[in-house]
Coordinates of C-alpha atoms in Angstrom, one line a residue:
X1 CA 0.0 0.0 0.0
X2 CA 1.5 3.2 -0.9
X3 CA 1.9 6.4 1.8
X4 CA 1.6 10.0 2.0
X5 CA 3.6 12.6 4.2
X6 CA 0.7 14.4 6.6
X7 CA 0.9 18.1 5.4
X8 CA 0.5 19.0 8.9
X9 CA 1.9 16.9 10.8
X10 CA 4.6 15.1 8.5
X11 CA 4.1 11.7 9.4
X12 CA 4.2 9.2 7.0
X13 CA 0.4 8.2 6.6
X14 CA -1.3 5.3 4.2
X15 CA -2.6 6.7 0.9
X16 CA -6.1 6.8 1.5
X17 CA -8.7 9.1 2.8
X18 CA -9.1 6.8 6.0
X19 CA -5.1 7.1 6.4
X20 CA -5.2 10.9 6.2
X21 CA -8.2 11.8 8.3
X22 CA -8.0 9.2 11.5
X23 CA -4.0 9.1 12.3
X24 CA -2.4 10.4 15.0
X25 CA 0.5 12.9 16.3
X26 CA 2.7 11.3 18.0
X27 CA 1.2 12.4 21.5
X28 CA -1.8 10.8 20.5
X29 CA -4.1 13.5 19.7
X30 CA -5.8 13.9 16.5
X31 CA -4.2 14.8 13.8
X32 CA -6.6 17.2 12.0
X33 CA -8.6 20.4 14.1
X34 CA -11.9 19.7 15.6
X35 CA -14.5 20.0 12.3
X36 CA -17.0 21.7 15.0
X37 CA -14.7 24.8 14.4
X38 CA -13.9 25.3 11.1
X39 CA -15.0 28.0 8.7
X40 CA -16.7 27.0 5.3
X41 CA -14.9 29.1 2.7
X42 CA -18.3 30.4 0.5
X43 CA -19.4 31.1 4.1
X44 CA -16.8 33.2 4.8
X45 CA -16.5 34.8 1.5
X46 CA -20.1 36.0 1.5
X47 CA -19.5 37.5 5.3
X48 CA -16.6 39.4 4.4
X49 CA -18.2 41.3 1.1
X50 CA -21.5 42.2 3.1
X51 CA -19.0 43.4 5.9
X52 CA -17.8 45.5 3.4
X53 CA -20.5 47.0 1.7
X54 CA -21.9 48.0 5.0
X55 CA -18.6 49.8 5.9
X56 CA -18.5 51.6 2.5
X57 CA -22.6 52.4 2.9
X58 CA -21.5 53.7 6.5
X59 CA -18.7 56.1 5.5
X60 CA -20.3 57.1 2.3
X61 CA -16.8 56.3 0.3
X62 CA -16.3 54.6 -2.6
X63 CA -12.5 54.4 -1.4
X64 CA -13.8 52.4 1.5
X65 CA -16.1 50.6 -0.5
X66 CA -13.1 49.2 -2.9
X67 CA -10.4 48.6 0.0
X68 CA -13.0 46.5 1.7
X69 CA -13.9 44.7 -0.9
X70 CA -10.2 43.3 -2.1
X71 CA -9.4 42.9 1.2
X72 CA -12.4 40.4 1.0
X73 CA -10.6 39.0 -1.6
X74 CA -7.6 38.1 -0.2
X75 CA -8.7 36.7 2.9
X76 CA -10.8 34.4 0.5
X77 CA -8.2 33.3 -1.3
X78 CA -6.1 32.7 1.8
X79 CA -8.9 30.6 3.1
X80 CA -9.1 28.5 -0.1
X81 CA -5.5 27.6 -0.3
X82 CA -3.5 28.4 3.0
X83 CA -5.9 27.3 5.7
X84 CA -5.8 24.0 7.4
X85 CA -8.9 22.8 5.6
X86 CA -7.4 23.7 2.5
X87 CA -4.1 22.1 3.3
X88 CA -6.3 19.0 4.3
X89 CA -7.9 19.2 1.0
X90 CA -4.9 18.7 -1.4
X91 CA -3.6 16.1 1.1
X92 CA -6.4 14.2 -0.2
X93 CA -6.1 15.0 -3.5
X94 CA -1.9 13.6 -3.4
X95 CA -3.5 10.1 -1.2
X96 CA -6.2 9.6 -3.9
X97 CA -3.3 10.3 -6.8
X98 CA -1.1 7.6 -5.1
X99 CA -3.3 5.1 -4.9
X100 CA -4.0 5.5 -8.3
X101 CA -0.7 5.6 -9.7
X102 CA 0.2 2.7 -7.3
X103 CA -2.5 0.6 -8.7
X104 CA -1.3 1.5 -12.5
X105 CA 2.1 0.4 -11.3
X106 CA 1.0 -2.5 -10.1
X107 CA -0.6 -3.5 -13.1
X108 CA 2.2 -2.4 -15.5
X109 CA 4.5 -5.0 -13.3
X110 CA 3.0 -8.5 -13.1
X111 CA 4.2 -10.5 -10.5
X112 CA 6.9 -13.0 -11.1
X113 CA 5.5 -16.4 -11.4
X114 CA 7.4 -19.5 -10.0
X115 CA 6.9 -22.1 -13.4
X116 CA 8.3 -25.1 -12.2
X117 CA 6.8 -25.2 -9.1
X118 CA 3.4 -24.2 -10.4
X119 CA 4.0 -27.1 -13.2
X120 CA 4.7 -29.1 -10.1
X121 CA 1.4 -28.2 -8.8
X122 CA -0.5 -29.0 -11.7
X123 CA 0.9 -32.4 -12.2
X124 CA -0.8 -32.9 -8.6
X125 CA -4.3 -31.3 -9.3
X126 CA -4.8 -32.7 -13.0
X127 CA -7.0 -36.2 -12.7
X128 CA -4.4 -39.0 -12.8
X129 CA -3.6 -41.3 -15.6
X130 CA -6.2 -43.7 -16.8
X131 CA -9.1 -40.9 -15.8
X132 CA -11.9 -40.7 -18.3
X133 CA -11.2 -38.2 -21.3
X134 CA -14.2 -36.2 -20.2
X135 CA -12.2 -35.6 -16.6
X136 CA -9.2 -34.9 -17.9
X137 CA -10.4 -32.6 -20.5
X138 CA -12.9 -30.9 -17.8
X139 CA -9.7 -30.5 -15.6
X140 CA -7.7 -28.4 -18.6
X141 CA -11.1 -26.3 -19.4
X142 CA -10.8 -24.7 -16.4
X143 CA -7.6 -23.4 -17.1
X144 CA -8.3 -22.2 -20.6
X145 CA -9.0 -18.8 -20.3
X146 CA -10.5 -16.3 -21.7
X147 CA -12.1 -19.1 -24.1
X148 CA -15.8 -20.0 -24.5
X149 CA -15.6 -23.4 -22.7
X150 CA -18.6 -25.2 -24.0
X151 CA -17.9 -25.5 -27.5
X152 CA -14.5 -26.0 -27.1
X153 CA -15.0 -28.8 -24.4
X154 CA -16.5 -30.9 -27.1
X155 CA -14.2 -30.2 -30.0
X156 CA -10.9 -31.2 -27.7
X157 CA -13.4 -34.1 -26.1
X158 CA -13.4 -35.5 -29.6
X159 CA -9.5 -34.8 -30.2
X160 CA -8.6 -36.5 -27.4
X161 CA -10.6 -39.3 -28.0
X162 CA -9.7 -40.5 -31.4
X163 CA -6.0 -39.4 -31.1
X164 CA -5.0 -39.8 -27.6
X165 CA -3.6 -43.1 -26.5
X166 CA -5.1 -44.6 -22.8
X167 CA -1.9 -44.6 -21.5
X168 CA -0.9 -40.3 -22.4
X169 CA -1.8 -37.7 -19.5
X170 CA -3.4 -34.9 -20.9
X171 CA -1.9 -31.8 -19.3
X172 CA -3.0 -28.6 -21.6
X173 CA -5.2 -27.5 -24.1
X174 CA -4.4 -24.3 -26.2
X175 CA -6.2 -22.3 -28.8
X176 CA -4.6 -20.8 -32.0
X177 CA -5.1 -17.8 -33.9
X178 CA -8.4 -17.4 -35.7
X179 CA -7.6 -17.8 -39.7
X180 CA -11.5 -17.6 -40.4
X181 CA -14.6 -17.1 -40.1
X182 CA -16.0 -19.9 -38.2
X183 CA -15.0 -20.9 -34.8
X184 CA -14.5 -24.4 -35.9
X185 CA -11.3 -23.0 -37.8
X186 CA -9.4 -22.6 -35.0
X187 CA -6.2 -24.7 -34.6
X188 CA -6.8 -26.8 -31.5
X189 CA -3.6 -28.4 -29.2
X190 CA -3.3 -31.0 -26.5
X191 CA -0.5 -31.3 -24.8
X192 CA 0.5 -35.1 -23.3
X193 CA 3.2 -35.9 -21.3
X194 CA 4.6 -37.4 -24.7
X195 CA 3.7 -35.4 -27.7
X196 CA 1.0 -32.3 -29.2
X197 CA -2.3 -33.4 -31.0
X198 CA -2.9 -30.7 -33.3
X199 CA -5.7 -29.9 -35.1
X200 CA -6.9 -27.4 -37.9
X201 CA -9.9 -27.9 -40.0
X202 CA -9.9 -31.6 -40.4
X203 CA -5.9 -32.1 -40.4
X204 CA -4.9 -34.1 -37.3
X205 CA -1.1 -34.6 -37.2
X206 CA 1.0 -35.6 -33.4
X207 CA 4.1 -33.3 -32.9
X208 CA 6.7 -34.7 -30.9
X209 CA 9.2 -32.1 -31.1
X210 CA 7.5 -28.6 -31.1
X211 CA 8.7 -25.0 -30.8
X212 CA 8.7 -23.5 -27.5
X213 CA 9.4 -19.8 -27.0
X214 CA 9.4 -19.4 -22.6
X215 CA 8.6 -16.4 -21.0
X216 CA 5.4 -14.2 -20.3
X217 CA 5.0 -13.2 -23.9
X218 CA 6.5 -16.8 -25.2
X219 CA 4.6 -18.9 -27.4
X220 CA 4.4 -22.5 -28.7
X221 CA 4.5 -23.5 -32.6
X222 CA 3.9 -26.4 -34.4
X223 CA 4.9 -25.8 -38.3
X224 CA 3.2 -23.2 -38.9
X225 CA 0.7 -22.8 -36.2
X226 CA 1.2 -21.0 -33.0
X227 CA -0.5 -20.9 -29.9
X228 CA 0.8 -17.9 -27.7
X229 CA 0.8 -18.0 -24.2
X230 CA -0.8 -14.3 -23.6
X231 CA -3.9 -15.6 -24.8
X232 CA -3.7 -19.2 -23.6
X233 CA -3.8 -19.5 -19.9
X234 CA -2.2 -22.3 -18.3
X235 CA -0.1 -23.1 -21.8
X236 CA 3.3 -22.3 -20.2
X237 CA 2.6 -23.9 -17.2
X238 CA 1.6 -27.4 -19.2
X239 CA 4.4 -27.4 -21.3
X240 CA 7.1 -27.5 -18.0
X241 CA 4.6 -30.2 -16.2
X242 CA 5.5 -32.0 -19.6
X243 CA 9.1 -32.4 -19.0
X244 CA 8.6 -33.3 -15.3
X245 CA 6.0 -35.9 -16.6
X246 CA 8.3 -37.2 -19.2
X247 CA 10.8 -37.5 -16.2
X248 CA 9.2 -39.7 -14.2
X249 CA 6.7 -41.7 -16.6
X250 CA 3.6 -43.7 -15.3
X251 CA 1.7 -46.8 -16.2
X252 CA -2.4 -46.5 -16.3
X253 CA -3.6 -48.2 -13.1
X254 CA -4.7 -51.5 -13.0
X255 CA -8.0 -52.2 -12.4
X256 CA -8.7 -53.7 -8.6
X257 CA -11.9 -54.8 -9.7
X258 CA -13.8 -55.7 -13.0
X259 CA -14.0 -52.4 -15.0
X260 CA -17.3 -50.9 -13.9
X261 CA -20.1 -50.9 -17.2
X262 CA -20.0 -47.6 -19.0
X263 CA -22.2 -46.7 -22.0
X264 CA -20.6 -47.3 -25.5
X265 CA -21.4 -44.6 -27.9
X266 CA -19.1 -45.0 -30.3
X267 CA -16.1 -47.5 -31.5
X268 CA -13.6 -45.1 -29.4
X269 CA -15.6 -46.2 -26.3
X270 CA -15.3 -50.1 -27.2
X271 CA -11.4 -49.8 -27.6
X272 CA -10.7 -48.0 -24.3
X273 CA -13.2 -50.6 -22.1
X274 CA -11.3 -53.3 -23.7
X275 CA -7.8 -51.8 -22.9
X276 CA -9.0 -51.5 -19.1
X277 CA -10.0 -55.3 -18.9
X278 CA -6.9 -56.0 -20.7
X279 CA -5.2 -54.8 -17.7
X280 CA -7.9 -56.8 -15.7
X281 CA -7.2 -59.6 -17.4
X282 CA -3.3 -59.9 -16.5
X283 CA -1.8 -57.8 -19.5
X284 CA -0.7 -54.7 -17.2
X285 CA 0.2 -52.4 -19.6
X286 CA -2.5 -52.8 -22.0
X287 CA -3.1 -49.1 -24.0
X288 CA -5.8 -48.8 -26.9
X289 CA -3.9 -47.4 -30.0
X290 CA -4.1 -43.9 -31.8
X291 CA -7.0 -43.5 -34.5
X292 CA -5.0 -44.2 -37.5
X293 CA -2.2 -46.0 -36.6
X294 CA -3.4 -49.5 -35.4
X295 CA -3.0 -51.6 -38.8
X296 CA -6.0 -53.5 -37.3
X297 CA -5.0 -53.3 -33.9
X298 CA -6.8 -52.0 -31.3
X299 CA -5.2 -52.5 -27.8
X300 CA -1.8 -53.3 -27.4
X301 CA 0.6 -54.8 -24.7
X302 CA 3.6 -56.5 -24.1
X303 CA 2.0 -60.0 -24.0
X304 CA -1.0 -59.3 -26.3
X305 CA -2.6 -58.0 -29.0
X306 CA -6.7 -57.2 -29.3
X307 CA -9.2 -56.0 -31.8
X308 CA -12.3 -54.5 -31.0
X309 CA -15.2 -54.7 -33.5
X310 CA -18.3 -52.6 -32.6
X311 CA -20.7 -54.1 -35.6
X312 CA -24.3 -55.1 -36.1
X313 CA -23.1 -58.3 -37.7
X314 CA -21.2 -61.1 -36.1
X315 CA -17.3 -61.1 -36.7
X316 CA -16.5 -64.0 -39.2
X317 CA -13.1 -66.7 -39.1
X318 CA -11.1 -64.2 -41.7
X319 CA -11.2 -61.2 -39.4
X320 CA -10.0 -63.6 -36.4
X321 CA -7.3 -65.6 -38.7
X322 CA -6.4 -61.7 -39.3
X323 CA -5.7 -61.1 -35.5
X324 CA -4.1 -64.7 -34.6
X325 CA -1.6 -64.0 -37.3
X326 CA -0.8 -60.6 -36.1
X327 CA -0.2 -62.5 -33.1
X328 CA 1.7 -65.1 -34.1
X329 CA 4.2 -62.5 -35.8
X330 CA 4.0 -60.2 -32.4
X331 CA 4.7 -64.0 -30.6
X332 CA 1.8 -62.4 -28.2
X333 CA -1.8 -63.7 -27.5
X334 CA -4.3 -62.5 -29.6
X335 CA -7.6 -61.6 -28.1
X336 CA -10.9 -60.3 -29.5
X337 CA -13.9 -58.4 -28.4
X338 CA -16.8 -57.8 -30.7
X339 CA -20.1 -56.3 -30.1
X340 CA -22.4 -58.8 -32.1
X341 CA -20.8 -61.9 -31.3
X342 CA -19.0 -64.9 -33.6
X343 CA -20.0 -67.0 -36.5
X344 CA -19.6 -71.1 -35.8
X345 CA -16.7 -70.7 -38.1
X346 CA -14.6 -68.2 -35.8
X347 CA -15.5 -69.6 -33.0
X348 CA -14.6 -73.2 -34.3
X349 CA -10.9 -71.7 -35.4
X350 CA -10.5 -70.0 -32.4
X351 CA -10.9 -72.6 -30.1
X352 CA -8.0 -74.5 -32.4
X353 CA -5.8 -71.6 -32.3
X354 CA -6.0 -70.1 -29.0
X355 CA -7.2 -67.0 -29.9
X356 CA -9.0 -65.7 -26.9
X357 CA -13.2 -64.5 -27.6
X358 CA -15.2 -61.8 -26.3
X359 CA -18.0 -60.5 -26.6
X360 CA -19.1 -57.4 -24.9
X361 CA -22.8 -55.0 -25.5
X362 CA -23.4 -51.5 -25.7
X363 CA -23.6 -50.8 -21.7
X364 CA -19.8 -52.0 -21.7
X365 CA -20.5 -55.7 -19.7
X366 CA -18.1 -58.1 -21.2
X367 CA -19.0 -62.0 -20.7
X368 CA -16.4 -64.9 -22.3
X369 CA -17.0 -66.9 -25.1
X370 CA -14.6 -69.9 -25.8
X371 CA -12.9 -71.7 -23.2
X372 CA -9.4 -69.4 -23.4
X373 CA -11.3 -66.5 -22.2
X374 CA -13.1 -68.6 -19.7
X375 CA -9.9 -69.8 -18.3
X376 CA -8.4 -66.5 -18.5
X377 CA -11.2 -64.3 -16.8
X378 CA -11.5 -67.0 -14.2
X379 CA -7.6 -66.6 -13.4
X380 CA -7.9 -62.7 -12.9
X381 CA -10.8 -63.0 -10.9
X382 CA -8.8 -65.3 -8.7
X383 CA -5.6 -63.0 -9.1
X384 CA -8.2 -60.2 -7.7
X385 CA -9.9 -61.8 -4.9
X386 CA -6.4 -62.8 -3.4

């Protein structure tokens, strides 16, 4: 808070009209004279000329009358701007101008910000790994500011969905620079603890090695989009939490239960239920692919491969031989989960090859369907109870 010398008394007071009026001398008596006895200036000023036209109507002089009158004057203009009222007055008119120019200062100097420990905090406040996409994305709304967060919420719902892998921790989102009409034309980026998903109009690309510019009026680039930090809150802060995440990378947790039943509204949904009994099912660091880059593959692990088919029809023997000799290559286990069930055909094969059957519906419940996956579920549900 800024402070103001006293006019009267000299102390140094705060800058406000409290400060000024209700301090003390040093022996403890108000500062300012009792109000009870001071003189109101216009008051005064009309006294003095009536004074004097009834001593120049008196003496009959217009001498008198004069002398009187810019006498008057003066002791007005003393009063204005010499008398302890007066002296009071431009006191606080200087408190008022300090505080004003102390705010301006203020908000010409930000404070300094501590990154790395406010990247620190963010790793601890952000949803932890293996959260839903809605959470995580929720989480990183609510530091993108000055943004209209309910349209954007869905477009970066969407992004993350198809092109975020199960096992990536979302840490930022960041708007670019308008380059149309429509709001749907802005460049979109979500920033994981291993790469950017950008997006402009309907080009998705992953960017593992962006451009990064620090420092309050830095930026972040991407070929040839840029996201600056002025106008992205939070965008500086999730790009250090990025290398402390890369520093210390984490596995999505395994489930202590059977995943509980979600809805299925679209393929996307399928894949990441099936990573999470993947990890249920023994295969700990089970991740659903990226949209795009599976080759057929929908879940991955060290042990095992699985495809996911959400279809009105049921899956035939050619799509399973397709998976079983993915597997064999991988020398993994292949497993499947389909929405509509098996023909006798793939089911016949499978049982000959090993290949392990699900089949799952559209609230996310997922029962077994040859013996392998029998065998298997009744293992981890062992594993669990233990």
């Amino acid at each position: 808070m800024s402070t103001v010398a006293c006019p009267l008394c000299g102390q140094q007071v705060t800058a406000t009209r409290q400060g000024m009026a209700r301090h003390q001398r040093s022996g403890g008596e108000p500062c300012l004279p009792d109000s009870s006895v001071a003189i109101n200036t216009p008051a005064f000023g009309c006294a003095a000329v009536a004074a004097s036209v009834v001593a120049a109507v008196a003496s009959a002089s217009w001498t008198v009358l004069w002398v009187c009158l810019l006498t008057s004057l003066g002791a007005v203009v003393w009063k204005a701007n010499f008398s302890t009222a007066a002296r009071v007055a431009t006191a606080d008119q200087r408190a008022i101008q300090a505080v004003n120019e102390g705010a301006a200062s203020a908000d010409a100097t930000p404070p300094v910000r501590d990154i790395p420990q406010e990247a620190r905090r963010l790793l601890e406040e952000l949803p932890p790994l293996g959260s839903t996409i809605e959470d995580a994305v929720a989480a990183c709304m609510a530091r993108l500011r000055p943004f209209d967060p309910q349209p954007l919420a869905v477009r970066f719902t969407r992004l993350a969905r198809a092109h975020v892998a199960a096992d990536e921790w979302i840490l930022g989102l960041a708007v670019g620079s308008e380059r149309g009409s429509s709001n749907n034309s802005q460049p979109l980026v979500i920033v994981t603890d291993r790469a950017l998903v950008v997006k402009e109009r309907d080009v998705v690309y992953r960017d593992d090695a962006p451009t990064i510019d620090p420092g309050q009026y830095g930026f972040l680039a991407s070929g040839a989009r840029t996201f600056p930090f002025a106008s992205n809150h939070g965008l500086e802060v999730a790009l250090a939490a990025r290398k402390l995440a890369a520093s210390s990378r984490r596995t999505a947790p395994v489930p202590s239960g059977r995943p509980p039943e979600r809805l299925i509204r679209e393929a996307r949904d399928a894949e990441l239920i099936a990573a999470e009994w993947m990890r249920y099912l023994g295969f700990d660091d089970a991740v659903a692919t990226i949209v795009g880059t599976d080759g057929g593959i929908d879940v991955v692990s060290a042990r095992a491969v699985a495809q996911v088919k959400l279809e009105g029809k049921a899956t035939g023997r050619p799509v399973v031989q397709q998976l079983h000799g993915v597997a064999v290559r991988e020398d993994k286990i292949g497993v499947f989960f389909s929405a509509a069930g098996y023909t006798p055909q793939a089911r016949t094969w499978a049982q000959t090859s090993g290949t392990v059957l699900f089949r799952f519906d559209h609230q996310g419940a997922v029962e077994p369907v040859n013996v392998v996956a029998h065998e298997l579920l009744a293992a981890a549900d062992a594993s669990c109870q233990r």
